[in-house]
Tab-separated table of C-alpha atoms and ligand atoms in Angstrom:
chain	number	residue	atom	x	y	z
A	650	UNK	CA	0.000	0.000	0.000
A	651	UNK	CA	1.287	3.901	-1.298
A	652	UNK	CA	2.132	5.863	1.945
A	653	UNK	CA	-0.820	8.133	0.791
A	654	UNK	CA	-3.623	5.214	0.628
A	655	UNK	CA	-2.332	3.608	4.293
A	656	UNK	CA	-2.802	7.646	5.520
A	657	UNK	CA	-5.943	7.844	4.114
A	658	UNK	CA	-7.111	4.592	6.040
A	659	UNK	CA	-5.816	5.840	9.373
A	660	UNK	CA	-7.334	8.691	9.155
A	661	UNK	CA	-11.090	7.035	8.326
A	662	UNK	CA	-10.277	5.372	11.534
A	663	UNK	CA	-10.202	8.380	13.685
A	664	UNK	CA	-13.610	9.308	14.095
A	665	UNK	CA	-15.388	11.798	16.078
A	666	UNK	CA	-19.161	10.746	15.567
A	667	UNK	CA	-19.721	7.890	17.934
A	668	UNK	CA	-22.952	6.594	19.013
A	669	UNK	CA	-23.092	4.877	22.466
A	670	UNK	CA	-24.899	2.120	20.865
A	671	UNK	CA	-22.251	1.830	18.360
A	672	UNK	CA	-19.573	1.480	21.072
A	673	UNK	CA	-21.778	-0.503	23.284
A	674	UNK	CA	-22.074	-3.286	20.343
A	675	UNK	CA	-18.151	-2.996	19.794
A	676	UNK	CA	-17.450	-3.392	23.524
A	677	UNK	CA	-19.732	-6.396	23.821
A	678	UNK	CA	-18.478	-8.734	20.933
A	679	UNK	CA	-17.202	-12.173	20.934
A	680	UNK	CA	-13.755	-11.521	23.087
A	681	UNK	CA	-11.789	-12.900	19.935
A	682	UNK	CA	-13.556	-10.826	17.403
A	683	UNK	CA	-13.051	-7.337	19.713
A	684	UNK	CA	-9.011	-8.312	20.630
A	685	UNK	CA	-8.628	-8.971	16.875
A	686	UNK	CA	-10.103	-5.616	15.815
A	687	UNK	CA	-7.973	-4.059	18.440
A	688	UNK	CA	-5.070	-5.366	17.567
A	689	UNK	CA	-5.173	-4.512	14.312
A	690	UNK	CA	-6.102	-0.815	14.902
A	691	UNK	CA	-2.939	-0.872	17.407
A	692	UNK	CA	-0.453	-1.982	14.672
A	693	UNK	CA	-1.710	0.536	12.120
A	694	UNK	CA	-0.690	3.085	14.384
A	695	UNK	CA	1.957	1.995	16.921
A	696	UNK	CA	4.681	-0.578	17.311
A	697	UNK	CA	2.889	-3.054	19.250
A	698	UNK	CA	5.384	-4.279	21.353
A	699	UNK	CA	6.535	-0.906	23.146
A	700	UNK	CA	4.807	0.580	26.117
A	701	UNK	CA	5.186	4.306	27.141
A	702	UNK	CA	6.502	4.709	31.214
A	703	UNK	CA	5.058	7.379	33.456
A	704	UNK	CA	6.040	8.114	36.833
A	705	UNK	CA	3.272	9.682	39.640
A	706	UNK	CA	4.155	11.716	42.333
A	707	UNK	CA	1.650	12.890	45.088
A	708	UNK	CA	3.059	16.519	45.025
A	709	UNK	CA	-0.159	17.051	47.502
A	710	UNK	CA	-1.489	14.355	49.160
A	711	UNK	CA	-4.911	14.461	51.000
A	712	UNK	CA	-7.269	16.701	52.546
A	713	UNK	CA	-9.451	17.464	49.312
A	714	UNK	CA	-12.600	19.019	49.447
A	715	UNK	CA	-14.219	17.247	46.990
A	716	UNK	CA	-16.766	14.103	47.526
A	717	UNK	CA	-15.517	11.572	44.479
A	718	UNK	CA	-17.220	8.308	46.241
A	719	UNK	CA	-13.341	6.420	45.081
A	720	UNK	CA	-11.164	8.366	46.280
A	721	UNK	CA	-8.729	7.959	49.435
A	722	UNK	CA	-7.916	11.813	49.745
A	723	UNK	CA	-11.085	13.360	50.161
A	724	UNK	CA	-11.272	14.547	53.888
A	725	UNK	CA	-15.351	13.487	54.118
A	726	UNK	CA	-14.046	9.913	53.928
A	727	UNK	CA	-12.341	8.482	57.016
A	728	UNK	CA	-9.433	6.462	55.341
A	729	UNK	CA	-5.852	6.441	56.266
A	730	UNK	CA	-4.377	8.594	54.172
A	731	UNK	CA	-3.596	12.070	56.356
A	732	UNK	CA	-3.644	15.422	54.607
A	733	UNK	CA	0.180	16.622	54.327
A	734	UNK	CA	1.648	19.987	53.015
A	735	UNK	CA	2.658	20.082	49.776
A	736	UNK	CA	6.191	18.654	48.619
A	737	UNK	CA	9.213	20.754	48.558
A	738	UNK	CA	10.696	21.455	45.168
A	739	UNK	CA	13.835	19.102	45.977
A	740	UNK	CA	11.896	16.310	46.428
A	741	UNK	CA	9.888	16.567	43.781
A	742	UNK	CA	13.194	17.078	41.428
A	743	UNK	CA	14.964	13.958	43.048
A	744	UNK	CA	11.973	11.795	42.639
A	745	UNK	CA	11.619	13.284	38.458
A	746	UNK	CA	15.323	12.295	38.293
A	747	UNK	CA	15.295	8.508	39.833
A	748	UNK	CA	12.152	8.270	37.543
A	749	UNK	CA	14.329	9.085	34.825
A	750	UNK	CA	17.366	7.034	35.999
A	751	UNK	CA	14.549	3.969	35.993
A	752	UNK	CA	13.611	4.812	32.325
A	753	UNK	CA	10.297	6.613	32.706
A	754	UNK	CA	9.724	9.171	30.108
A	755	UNK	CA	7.109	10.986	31.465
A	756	UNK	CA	6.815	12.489	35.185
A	757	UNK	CA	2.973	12.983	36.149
A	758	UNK	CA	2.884	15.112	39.492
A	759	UNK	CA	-0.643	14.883	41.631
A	760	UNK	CA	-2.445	17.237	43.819
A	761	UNK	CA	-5.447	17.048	45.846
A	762	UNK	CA	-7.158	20.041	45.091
A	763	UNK	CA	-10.884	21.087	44.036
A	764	UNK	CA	-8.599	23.300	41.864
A	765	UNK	CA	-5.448	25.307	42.526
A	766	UNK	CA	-4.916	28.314	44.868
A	767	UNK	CA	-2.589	31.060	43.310
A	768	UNK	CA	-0.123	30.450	45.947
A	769	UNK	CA	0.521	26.758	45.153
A	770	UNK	CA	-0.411	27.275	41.282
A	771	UNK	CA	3.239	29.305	41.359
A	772	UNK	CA	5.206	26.831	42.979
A	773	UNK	CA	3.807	24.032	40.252
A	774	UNK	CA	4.534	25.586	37.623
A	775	UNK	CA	8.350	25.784	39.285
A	776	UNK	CA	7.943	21.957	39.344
A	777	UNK	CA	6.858	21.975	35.848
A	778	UNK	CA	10.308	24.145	34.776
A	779	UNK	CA	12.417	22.064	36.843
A	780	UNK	CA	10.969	18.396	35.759
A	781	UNK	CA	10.854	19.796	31.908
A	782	UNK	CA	14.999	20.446	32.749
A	783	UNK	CA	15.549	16.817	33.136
A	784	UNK	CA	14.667	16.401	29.810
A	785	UNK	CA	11.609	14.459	30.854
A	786	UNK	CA	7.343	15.075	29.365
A	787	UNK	CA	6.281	16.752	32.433
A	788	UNK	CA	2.098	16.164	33.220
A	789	UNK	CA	0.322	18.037	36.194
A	790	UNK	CA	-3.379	16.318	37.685
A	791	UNK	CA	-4.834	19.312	40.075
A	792	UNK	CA	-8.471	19.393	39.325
A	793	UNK	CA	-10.056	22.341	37.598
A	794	UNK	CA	-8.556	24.622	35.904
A	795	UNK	CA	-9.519	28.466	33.805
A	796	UNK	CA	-7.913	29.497	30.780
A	797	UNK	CA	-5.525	31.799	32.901
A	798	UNK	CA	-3.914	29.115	34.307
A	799	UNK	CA	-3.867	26.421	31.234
A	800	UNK	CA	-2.131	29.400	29.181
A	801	UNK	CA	0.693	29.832	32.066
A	802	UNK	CA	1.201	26.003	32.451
A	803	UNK	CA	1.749	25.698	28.917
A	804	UNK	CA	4.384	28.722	29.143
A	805	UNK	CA	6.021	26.960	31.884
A	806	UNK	CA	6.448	23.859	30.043
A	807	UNK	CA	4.141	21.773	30.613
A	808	UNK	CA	3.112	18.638	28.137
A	809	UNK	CA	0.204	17.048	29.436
A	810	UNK	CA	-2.828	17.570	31.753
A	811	UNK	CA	-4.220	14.932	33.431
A	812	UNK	CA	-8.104	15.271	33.874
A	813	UNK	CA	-10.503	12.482	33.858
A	814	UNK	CA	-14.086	12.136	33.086
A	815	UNK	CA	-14.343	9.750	35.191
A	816	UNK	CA	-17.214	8.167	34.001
A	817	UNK	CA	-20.596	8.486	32.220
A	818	UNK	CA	-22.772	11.740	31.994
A	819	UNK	CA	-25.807	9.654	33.364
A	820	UNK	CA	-23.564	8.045	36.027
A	821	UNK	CA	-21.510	11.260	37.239
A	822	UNK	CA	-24.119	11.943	40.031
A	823	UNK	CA	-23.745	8.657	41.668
A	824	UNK	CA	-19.743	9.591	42.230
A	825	UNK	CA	-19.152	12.850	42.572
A	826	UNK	CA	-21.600	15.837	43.947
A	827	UNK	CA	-19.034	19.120	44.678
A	828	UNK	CA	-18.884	19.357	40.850
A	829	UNK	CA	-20.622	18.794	37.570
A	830	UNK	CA	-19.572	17.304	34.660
A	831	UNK	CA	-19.519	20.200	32.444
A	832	UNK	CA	-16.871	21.242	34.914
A	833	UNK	CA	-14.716	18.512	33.730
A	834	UNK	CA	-15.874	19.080	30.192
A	835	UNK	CA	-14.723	22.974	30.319
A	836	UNK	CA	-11.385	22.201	32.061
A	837	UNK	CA	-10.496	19.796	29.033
A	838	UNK	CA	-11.444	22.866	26.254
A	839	UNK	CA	-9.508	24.947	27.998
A	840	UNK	CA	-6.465	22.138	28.591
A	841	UNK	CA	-6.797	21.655	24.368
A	842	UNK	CA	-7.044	25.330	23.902
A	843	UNK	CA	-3.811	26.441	25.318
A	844	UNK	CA	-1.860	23.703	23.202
A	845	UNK	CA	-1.350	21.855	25.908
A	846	UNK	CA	-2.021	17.440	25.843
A	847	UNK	CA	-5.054	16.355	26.867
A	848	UNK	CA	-4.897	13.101	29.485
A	849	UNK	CA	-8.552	11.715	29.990
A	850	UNK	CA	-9.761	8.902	30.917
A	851	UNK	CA	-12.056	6.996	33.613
A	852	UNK	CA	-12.358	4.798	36.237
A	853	UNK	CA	-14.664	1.016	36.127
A	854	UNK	CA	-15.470	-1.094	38.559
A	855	UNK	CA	-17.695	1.486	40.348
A	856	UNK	CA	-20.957	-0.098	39.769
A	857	UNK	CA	-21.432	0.928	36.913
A	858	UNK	CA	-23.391	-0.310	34.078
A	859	UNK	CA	-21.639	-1.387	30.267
A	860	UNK	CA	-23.534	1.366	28.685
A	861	UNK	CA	-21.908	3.667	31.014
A	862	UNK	CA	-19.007	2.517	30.097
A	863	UNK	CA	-19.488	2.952	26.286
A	864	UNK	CA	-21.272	6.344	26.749
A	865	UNK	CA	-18.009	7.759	29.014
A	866	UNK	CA	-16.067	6.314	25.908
A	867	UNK	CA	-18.408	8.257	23.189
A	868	UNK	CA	-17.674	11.709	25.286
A	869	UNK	CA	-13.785	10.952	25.394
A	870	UNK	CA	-13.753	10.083	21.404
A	871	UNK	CA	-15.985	12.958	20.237
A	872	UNK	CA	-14.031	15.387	21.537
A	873	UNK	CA	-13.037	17.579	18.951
A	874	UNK	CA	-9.615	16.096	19.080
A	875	UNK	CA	-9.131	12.684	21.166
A	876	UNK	CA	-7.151	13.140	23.957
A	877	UNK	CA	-3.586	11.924	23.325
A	878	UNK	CA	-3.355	9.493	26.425
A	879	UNK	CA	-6.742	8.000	27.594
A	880	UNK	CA	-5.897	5.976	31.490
A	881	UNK	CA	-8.002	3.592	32.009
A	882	UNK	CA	-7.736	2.804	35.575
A	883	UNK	CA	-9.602	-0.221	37.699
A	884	UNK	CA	-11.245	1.128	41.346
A	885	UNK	CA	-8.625	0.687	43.678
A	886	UNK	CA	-10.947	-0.107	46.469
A	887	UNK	CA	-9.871	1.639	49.627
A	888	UNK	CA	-11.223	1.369	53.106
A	889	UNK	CA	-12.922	4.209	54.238
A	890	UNK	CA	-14.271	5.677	51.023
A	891	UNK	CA	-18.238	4.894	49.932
A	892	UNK	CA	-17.168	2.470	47.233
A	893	UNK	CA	-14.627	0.016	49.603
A	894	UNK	CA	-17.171	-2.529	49.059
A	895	UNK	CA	-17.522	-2.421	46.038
A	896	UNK	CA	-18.107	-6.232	44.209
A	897	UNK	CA	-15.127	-7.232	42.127
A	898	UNK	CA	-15.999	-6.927	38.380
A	899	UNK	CA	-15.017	-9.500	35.431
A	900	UNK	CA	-11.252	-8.918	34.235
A	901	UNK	CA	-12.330	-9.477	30.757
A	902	UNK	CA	-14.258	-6.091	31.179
A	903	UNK	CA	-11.152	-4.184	32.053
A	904	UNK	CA	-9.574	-6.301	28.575
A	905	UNK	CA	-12.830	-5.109	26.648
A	906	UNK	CA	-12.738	-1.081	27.757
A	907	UNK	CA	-9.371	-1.259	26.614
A	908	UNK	CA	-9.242	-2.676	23.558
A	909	UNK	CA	-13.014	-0.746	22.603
A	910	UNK	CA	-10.999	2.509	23.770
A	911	UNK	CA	-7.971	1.360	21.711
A	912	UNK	CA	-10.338	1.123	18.386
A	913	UNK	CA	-12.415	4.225	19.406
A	914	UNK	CA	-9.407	6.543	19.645
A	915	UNK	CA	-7.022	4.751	17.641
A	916	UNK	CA	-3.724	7.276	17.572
A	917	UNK	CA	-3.914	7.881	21.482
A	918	UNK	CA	-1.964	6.009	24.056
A	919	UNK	CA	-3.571	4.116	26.075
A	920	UNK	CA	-2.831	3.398	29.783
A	921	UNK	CA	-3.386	0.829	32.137
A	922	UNK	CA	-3.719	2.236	34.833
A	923	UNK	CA	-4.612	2.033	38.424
A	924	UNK	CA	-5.846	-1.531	39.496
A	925	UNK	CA	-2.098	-3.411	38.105
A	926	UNK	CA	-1.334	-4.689	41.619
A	927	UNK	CA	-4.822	-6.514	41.801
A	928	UNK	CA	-3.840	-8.281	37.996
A	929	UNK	CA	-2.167	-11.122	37.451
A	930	UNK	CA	0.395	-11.015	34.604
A	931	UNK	CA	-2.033	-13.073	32.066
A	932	UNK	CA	-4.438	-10.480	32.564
A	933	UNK	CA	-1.894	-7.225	32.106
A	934	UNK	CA	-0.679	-9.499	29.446
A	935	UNK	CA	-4.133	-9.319	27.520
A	936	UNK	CA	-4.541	-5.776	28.446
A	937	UNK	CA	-1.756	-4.827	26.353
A	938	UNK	CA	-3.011	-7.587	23.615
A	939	UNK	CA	-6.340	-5.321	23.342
A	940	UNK	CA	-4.353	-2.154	22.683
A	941	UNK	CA	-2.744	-0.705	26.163
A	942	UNK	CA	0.270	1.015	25.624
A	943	UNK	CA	1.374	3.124	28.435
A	944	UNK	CA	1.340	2.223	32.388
A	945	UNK	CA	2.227	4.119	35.541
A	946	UNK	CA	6.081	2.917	36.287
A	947	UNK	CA	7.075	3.190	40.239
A	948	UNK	CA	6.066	1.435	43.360
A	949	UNK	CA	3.242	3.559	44.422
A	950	UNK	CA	0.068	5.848	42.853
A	951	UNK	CA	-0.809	8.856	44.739
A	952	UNK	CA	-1.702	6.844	48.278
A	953	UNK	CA	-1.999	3.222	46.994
A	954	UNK	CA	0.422	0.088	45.648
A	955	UNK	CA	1.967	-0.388	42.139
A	956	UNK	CA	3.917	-3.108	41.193
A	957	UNK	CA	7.942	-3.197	41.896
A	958	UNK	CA	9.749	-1.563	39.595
A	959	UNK	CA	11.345	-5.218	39.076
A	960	UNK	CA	7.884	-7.175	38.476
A	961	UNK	CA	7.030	-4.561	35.847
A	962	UNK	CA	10.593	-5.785	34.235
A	963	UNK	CA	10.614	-9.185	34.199
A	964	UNK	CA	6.757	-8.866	33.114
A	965	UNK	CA	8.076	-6.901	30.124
A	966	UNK	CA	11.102	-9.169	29.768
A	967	UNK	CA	8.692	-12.083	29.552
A	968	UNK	CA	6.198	-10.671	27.211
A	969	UNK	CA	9.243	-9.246	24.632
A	970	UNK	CA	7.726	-5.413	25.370
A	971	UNK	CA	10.067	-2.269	25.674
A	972	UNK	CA	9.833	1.188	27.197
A	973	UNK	CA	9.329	3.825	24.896
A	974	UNK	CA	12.528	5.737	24.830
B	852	LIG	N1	-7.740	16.181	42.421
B	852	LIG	C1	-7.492	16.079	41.050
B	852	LIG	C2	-8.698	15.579	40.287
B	852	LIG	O1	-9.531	14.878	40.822
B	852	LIG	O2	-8.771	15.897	39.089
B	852	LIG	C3	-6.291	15.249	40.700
B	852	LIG	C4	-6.010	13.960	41.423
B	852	LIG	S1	-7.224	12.674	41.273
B	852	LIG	C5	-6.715	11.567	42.524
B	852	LIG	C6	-6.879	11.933	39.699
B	852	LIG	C7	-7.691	10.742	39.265
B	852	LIG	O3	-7.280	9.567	39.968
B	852	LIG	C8	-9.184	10.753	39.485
B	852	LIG	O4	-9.865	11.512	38.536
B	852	LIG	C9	-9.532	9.282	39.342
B	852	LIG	O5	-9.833	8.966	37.999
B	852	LIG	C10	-8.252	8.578	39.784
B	852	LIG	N2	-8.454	7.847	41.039
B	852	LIG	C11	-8.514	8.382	42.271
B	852	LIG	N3	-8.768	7.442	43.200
B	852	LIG	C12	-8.873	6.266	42.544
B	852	LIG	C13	-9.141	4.936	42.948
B	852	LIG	N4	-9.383	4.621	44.216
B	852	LIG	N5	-9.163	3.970	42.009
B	852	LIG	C14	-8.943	4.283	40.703
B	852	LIG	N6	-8.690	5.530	40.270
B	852	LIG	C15	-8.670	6.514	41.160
B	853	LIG	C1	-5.173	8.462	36.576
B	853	LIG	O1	-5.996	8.274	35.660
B	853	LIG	N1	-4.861	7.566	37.500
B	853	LIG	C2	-3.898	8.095	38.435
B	853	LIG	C3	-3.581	9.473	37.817
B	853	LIG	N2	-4.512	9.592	36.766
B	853	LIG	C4	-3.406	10.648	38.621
B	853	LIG	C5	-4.323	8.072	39.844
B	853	LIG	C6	-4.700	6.712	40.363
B	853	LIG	C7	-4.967	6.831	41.804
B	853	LIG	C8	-5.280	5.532	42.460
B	853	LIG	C9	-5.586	5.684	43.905
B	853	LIG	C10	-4.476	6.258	44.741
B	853	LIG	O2	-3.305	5.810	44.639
B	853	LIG	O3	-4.769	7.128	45.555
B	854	LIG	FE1	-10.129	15.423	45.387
B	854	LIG	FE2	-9.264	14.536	43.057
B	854	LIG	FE3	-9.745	12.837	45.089
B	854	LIG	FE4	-11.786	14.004	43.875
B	854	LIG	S1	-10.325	12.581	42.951
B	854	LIG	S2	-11.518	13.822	46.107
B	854	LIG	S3	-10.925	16.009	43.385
B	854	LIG	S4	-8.180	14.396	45.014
């Protein structure tokens, strides 16, 4: 096939008028029909044996006002993660660097905020100079964020912005109450308008329902542009928060949201995200089958267990994957 033909097909595949329906059938397929299609869309557009390495760092760990029903940090839960201050500029640089040393290209820093004060807001954006240094992608998760502030990150440096959806429209109110989905919606135009990379993704295993699942996927994809890196993370459940009893879903449904996100937005990367520790390798293994192609490298989230740095090795080492360099 000309270079110009195998262009034109890629492009048909990046679409921007999905129905949930659509997605819902896709999602829902005989396993080996949906991993096939996946895989297939994967190779078209990336090597399918390398997988892209980001590093988190809780830069402000707990104390949030916010309600999100999953999440450790919020202070209306009673979990056992304290609220601390934020990090000091040294640590953050030390822990950019080991990431670095450990072959993560990317160096995703986390704060527990409804949305950044202008006091703190200064003193990321020195994290985002000093982690863009190190000749590493630099990404920043803080919550909401106005045009102001998008337009200064981007000045400082900064590659990506990590903001999920979360979940569906339909299912939002079930999770989250201090905030509305347009809010999410807004902060993600504004992310896209200031040039800056657009992280979203969402969270399953929440009680959700399948069509939730392929209706969060339809808001993600008809975006005007996809988002370049869509996580798909697995509820960590943690004790404490509203959804710590939450009933263990199928692992083929985290293998089927990946591989229906991977044909859905075909050029973005796609990570696996929270939930590794709970997988066995077979199932990461499949996960990357049905189109994953990033992960979050280093022992710990924001409050909760990765796997070892060495696991994640001699997973890759098994499986004949390399880091993106
Ligand atoms: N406070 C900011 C916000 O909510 O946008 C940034 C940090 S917040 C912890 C980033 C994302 O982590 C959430 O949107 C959610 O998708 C994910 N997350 C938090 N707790 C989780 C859990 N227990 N299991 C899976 N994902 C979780
Ligand atoms: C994302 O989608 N997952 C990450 C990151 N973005 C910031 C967070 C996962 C958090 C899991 C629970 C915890 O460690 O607190
Ligand atoms: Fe706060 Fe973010 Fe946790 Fe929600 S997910 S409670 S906004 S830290």
């Amino acid at each position: 096939m000309s270079h110009c033909v195998q262009a034109l097909e890629k492009n048909k595949e990046v679409r921007h008028n999905w129905q949930t329906q659509e997605a819902l059938s896709l999602m829902t397929k005989p396993l080996n029909d949906l991993l096939f299609q996946a895989q297939s869309v994967h190779r078209k557009h990336f090597d399918a044996n390398t997988v892209q390495l980001s590093t988190l760092l809780n830069i402000k760990q707990g104390g949030c006002p916010e309600d999100c029903a999953y999440c450790p940090q919020s202070v209306r839960y009673k979990t056992e993660v304290d609220a601390e201050a934020m990090l000091s500029l040294d640590k953050v640089k030390d822990a950019a660097e080991k990431a670095r040393q450990e072959g993560a290209t990317r160096f995703c820093m986390g704060a527990a905020w409804r949305s950044p004060k202008e006091k703190d807001f200064k003193v990321v954006l020195e994290m985002v100079r000093e982690v863009k240094s190190l000749g590493m992608e630099t990404c920043v998760t803080m919550g909401m964020l106005n045009n102001d502030q998008t337009s200064r990150l981007k000045q400082a440096g900064l590659d990506y912005y990590n903001h999920n959806l979360d979940c569906s429209e339909s299912f939002y109110e079930t999770i989250i109450s201090t905030r509305d989905y347009s809010d999410r919606l807004e902060t993600l135009a504004s992310v896209r308008k200031a040039g800056i990379n657009v992280c979203s993704g969402g969270i399953i295993g929440m009680g959700e329902g399948e069509s939730d699942r392929a209706e969060m996927l339809c808001t993600l994809a008809n975006l005007e542009k996809h988002p370049e890196s869509v996580p798909i993370n697995l509820l960590v459940k943690v004790k404490g928060t509203p959804l710590a009893d939450m009933e263990d879903i199928d692992p083929f449904d985290m293998v089927r949201m990946i591989a229906t996100a991977r044909i859905m937005m075909p050029a973005a990367y796609v990570r696996l995200s929270a939930g590794r520790s709970g997988m066995n390798d077979e199932h990461q293994a499949l996960c990357f089958m049905a189109g994953a192609n990033s992960i979050f490298y280093g022992e710990e989230l924001l409050t909760t267990d990765n796997p070892a740095l060495e696991k994640d090795r001699l997973l890759f080492n098994r499986l004949g994957i390399n880091a993106l360099q």
